Short mmCIF file of C-alpha atoms in Angstrom, two decimals:
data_model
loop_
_atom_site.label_atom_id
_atom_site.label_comp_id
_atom_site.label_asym_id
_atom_site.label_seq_id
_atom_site.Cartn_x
_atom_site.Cartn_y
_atom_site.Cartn_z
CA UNK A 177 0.00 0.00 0.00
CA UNK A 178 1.40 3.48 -0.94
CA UNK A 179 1.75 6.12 1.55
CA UNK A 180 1.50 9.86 2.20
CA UNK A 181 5.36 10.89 3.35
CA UNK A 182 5.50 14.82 4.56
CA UNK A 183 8.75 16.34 3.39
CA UNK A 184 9.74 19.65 3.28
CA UNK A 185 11.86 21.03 0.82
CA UNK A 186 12.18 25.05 0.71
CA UNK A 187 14.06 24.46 -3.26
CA UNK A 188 10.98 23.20 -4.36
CA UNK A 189 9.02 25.65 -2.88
CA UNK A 190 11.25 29.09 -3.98
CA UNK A 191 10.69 26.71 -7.72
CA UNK A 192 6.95 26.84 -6.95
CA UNK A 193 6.94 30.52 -6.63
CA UNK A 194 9.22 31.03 -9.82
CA UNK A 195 7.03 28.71 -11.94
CA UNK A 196 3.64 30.14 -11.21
CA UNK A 197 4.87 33.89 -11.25
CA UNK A 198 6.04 33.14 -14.98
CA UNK A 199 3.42 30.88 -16.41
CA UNK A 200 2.03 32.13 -19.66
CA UNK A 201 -0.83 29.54 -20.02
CA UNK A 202 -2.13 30.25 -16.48
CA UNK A 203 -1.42 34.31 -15.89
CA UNK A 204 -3.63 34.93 -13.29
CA UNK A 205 -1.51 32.78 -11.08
CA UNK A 206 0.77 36.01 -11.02
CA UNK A 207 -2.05 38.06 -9.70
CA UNK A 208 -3.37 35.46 -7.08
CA UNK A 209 0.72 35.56 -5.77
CA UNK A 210 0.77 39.61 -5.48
CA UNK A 211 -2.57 39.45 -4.31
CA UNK A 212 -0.98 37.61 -1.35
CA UNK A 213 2.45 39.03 -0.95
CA UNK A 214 2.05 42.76 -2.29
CA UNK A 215 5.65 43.02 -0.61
CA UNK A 216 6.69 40.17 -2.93
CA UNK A 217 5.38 42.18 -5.95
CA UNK A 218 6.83 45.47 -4.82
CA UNK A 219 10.51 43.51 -4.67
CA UNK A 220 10.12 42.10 -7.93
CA UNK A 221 8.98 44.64 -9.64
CA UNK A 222 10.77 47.87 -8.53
CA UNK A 223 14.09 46.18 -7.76
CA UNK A 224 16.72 45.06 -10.33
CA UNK A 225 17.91 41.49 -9.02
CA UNK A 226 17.61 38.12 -10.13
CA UNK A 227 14.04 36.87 -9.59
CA UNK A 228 15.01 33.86 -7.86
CA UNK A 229 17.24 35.34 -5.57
CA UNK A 230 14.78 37.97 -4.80
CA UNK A 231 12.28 35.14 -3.93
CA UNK A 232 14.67 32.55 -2.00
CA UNK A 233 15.22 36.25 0.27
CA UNK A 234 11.73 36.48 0.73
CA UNK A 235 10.51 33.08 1.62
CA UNK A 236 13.23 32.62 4.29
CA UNK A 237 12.48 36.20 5.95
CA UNK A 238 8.92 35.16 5.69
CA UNK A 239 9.08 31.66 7.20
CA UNK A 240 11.82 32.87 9.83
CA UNK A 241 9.20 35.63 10.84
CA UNK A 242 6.35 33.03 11.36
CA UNK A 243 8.55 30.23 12.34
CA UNK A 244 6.67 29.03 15.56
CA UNK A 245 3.30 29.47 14.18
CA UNK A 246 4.79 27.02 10.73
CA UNK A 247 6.42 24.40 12.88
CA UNK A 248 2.91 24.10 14.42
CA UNK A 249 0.79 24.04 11.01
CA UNK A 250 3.23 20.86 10.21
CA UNK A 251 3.04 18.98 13.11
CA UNK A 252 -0.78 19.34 12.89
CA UNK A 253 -0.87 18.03 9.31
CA UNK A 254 1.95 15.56 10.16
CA UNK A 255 -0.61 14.07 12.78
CA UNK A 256 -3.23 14.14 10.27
CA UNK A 257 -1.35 11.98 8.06
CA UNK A 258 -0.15 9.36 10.27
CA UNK A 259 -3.86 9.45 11.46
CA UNK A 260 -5.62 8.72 8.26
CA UNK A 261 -3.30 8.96 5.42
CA UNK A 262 -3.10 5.62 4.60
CA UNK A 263 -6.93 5.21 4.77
CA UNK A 264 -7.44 8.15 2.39
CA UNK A 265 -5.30 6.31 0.32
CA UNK A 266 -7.15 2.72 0.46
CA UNK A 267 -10.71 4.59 -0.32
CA UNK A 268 -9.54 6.94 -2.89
CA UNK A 269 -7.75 3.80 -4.81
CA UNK A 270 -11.72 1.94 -4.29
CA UNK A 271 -12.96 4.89 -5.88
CA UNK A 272 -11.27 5.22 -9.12
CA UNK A 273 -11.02 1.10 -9.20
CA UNK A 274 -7.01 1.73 -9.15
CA UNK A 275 -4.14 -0.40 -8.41
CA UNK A 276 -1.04 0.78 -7.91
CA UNK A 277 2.11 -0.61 -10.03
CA UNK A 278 4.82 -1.94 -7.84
CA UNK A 279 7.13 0.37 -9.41
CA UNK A 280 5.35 3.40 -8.23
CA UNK A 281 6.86 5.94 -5.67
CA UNK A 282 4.50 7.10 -2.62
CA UNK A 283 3.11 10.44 -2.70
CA UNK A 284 4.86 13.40 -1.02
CA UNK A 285 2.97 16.17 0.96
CA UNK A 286 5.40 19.50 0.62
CA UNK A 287 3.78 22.07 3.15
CA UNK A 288 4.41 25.45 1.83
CA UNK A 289 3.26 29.26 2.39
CA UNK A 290 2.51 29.33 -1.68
CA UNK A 291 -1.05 30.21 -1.50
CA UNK A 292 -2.24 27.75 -3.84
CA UNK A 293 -1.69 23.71 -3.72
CA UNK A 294 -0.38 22.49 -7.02
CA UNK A 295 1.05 19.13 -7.58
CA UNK A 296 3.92 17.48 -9.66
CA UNK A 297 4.18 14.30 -10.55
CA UNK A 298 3.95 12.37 -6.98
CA UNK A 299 4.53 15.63 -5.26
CA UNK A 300 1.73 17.59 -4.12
CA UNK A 301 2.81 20.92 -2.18
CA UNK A 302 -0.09 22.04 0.60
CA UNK A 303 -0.69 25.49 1.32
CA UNK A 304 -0.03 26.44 5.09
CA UNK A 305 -0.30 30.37 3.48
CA UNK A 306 -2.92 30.80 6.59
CA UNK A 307 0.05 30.14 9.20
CA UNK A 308 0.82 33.96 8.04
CA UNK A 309 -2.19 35.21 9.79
CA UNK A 310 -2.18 32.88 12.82
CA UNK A 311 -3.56 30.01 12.10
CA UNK A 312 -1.92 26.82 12.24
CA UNK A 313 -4.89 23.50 12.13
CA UNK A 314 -5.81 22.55 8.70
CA UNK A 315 -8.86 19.72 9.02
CA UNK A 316 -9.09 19.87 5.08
CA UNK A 317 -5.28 18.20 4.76
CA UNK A 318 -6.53 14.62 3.64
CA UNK A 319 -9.30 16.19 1.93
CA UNK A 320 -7.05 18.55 -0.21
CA UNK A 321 -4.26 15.40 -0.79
CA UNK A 322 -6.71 13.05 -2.10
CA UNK A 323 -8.07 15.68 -4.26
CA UNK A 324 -4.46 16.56 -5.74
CA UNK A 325 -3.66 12.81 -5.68
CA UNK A 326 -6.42 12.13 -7.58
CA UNK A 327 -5.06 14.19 -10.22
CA UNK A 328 -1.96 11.65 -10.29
CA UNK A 329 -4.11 8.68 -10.30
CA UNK A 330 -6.15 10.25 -13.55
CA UNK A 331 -2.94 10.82 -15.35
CA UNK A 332 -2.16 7.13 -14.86
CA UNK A 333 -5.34 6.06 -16.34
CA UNK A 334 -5.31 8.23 -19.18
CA UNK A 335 -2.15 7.33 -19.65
CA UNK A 336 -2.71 2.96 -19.65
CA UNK A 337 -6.08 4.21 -22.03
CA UNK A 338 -3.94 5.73 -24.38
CA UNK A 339 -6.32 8.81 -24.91
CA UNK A 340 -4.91 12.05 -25.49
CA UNK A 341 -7.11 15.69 -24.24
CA UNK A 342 -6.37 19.24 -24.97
CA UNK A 343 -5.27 21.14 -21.75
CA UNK A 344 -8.14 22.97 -21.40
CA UNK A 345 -10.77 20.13 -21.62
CA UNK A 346 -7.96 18.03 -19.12
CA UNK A 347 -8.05 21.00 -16.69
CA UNK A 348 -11.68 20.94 -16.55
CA UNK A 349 -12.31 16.80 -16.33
CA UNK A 350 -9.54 16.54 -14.33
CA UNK A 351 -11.37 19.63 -11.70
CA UNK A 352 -14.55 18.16 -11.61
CA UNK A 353 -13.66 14.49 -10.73
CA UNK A 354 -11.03 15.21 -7.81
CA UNK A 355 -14.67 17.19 -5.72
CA UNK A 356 -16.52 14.65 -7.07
CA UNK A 357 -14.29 11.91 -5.51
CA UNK A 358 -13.86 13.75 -2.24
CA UNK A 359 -17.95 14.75 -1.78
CA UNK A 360 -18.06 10.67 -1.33
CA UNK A 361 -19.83 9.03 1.59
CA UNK A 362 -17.15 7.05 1.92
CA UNK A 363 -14.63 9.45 3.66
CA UNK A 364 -17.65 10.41 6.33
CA UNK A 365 -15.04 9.47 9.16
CA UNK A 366 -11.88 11.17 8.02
CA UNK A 367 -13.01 14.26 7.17
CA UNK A 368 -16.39 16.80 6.77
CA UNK A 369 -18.09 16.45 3.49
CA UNK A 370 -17.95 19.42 1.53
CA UNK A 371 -16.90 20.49 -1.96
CA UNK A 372 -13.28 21.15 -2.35
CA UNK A 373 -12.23 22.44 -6.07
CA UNK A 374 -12.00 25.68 -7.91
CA UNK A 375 -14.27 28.29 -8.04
CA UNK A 376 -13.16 28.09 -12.34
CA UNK A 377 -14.81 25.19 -12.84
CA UNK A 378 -17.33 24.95 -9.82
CA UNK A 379 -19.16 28.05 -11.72
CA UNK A 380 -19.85 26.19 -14.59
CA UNK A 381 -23.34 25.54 -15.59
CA UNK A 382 -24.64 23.22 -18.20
CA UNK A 383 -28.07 23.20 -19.78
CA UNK A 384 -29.64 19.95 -21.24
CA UNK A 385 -33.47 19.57 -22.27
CA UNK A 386 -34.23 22.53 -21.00
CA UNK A 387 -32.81 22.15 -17.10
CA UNK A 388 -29.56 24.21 -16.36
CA UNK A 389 -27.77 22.39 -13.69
CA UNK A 390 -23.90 23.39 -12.13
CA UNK A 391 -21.69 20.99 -14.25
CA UNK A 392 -20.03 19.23 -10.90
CA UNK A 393 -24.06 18.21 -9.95
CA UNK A 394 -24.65 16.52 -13.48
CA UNK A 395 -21.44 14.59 -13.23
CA UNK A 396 -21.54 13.60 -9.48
CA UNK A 397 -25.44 11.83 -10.65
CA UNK A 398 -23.60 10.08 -13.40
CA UNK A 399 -20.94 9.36 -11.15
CA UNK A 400 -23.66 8.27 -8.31
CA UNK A 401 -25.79 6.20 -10.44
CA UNK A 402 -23.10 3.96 -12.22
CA UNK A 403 -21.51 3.25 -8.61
CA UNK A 404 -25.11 1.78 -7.95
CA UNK A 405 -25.16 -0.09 -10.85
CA UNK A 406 -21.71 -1.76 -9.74
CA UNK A 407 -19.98 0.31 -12.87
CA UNK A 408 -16.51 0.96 -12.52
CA UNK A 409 -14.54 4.50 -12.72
CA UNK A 410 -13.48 3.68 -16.27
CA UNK A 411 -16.94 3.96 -17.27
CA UNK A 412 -18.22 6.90 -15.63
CA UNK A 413 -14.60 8.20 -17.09
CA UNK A 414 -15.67 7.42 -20.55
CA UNK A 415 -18.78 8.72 -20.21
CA UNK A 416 -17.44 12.22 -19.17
CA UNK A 417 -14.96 12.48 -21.87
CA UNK A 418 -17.57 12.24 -24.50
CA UNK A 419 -19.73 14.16 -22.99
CA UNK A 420 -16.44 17.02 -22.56
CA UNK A 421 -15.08 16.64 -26.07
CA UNK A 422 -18.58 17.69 -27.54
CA UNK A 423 -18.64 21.27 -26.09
CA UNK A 424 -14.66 21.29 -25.84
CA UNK A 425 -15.08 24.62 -27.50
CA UNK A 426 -17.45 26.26 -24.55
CA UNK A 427 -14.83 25.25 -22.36
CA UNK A 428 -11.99 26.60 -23.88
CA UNK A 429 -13.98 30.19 -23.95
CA UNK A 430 -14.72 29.69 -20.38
CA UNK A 431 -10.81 28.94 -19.65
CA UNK A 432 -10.09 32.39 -21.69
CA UNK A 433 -12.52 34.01 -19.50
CA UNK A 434 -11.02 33.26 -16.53
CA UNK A 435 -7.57 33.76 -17.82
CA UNK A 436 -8.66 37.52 -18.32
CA UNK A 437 -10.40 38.02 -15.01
CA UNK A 438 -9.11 35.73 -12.94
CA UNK A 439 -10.55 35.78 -9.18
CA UNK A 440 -12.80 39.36 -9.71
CA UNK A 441 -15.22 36.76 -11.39
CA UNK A 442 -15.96 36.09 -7.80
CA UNK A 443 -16.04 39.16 -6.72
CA UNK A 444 -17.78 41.28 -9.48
CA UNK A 445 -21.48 39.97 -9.95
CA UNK A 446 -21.85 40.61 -13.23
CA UNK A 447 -18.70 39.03 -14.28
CA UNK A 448 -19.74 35.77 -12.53
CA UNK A 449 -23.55 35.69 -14.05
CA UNK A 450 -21.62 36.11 -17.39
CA UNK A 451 -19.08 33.06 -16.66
CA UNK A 452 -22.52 30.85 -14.98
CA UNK A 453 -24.55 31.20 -18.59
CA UNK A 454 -24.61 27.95 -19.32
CA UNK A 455 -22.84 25.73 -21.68
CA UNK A 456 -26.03 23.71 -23.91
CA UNK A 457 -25.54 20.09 -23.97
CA UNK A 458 -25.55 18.57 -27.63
#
């Protein structure tokens, strides 16, 4: 059975920083970062330095500043693993009908003050951003690794189906199933049930014979109802490809809406009921 191993690992994380400040597919990620460190942005943008020295600087001032109140946030998660991590693991893998090759690597959990919680290839790195402001327990740990490790297991099965997806119709299958996995019954006793994805594809709505319904709803019935016809994952994951590739399109404009507005979607009404009109079903 694979397991959750914390490490921490302050290269990867000054990398984390560098990569998401300078990625051209994904630019709002620069704007979530300076929405977060305004200092960071003022360094990097009105000082002449390299970037990644500039960074490394900052992250070390900024996790020697909070260091009692970080220690904490890791031993909290590190008790959360040890706790359930393996279980998470076990139900997740019933989930998705997955087995794990011998030759696979456990999963490492990289707490971090990034404050976002991206993942790379068996590496997911959790956001402890909220030890900043004081707070140091983070009940949604296992919640937020099986989501991210979810993504792993996807890539694996896409990858033994042999099917390739555009990135933005992958970003948006690959969003939806991770809540859809972790709103299960099934983890009742690890953690609370509650929908944990992004707001970017959480807003979508779909419309089909006449009903508009959020898009993570119509999947999670799909989802439901094959489970309790004894379908397995593969099926429902068939299922939800076709349905994606036929309004890949819609998507795509919904990706390049984000991409231009990034979180005021969520905070300008009218820019949200425009992102919520709903994509028609063929």
């Amino acid at each position: 059975m694979k397991k959750i191993i914390l490490k921490e690992d302050f290269d990867a994380e000054v990398q984390i920083f560098l990569d998401f400040l300078n990625n051209k597919e994904y630019p709002q990620h620069r704007n979530i970062i300076f929405s977060n460190f305004p200092e960071l942005k003022e360094k990097i943008e009105f000082h002449i330095g390299n970037e990644k020295n500039i960074i490394e600087k900052f992250l070390k001032d900024a996790r020697e500043n909070n260091k009692s109140k970080i220690q904490e946030s890791v031993l909290f998660i590190r008790k959360e693993i040890e706790k359930n991590g393996a279980k998470t693991l076990e139900i997740l893998a019933k989930l998705m009908d997955y087995t794990w090759k011998p030759s696979e690597e456990d999963y490492f959990l990289v707490p971090t003050i990034f404050p976002l919680s991206p993942f790379k290839k068996n590496t997911f790195y959790f956001s402890i951003y909220k030890s900043l402001k004081g707070n140091t327990e983070y009940p949604k740990v296992l919640a937020v690794s099986a989501h991210e490790i979810s993504h792993m297991i996807f890539f694996d099965i896409l990858k033994d189906k042999n099917i390739g997806i555009g990135q933005e119709l992958l970003y948006f299958i690959k969003e939806l199933i991770a809540p859809i996995l972790v709103y299960q019954n099934d983890f009742d006793n690890i953690f609370k049930k509650e929908i944990v994805g992004n707001y970017n594809v959480l807003e979508i709505y779909l419309e089909k014979d006449g009903k508009v319904i959020k898009a993570f709803d119509y999947f999670l019935e799909i989802f439901i109802k094959n489970k309790s016809e004894g379908k397995n994952f593969n099926t429902f994951l068939d299922e939800m490809i076709s349905v994606c590739k036929e309004i890949e399109s819609d998507i795509k404009d919904k990706k390049a809406f984000d991409n231009k507005y990034g979180m005021q979607i969520m905070k300008e009404p009218e820019l949200l009921e425009k992102f919520r009109e709903p994509i028609k079903l063929r």
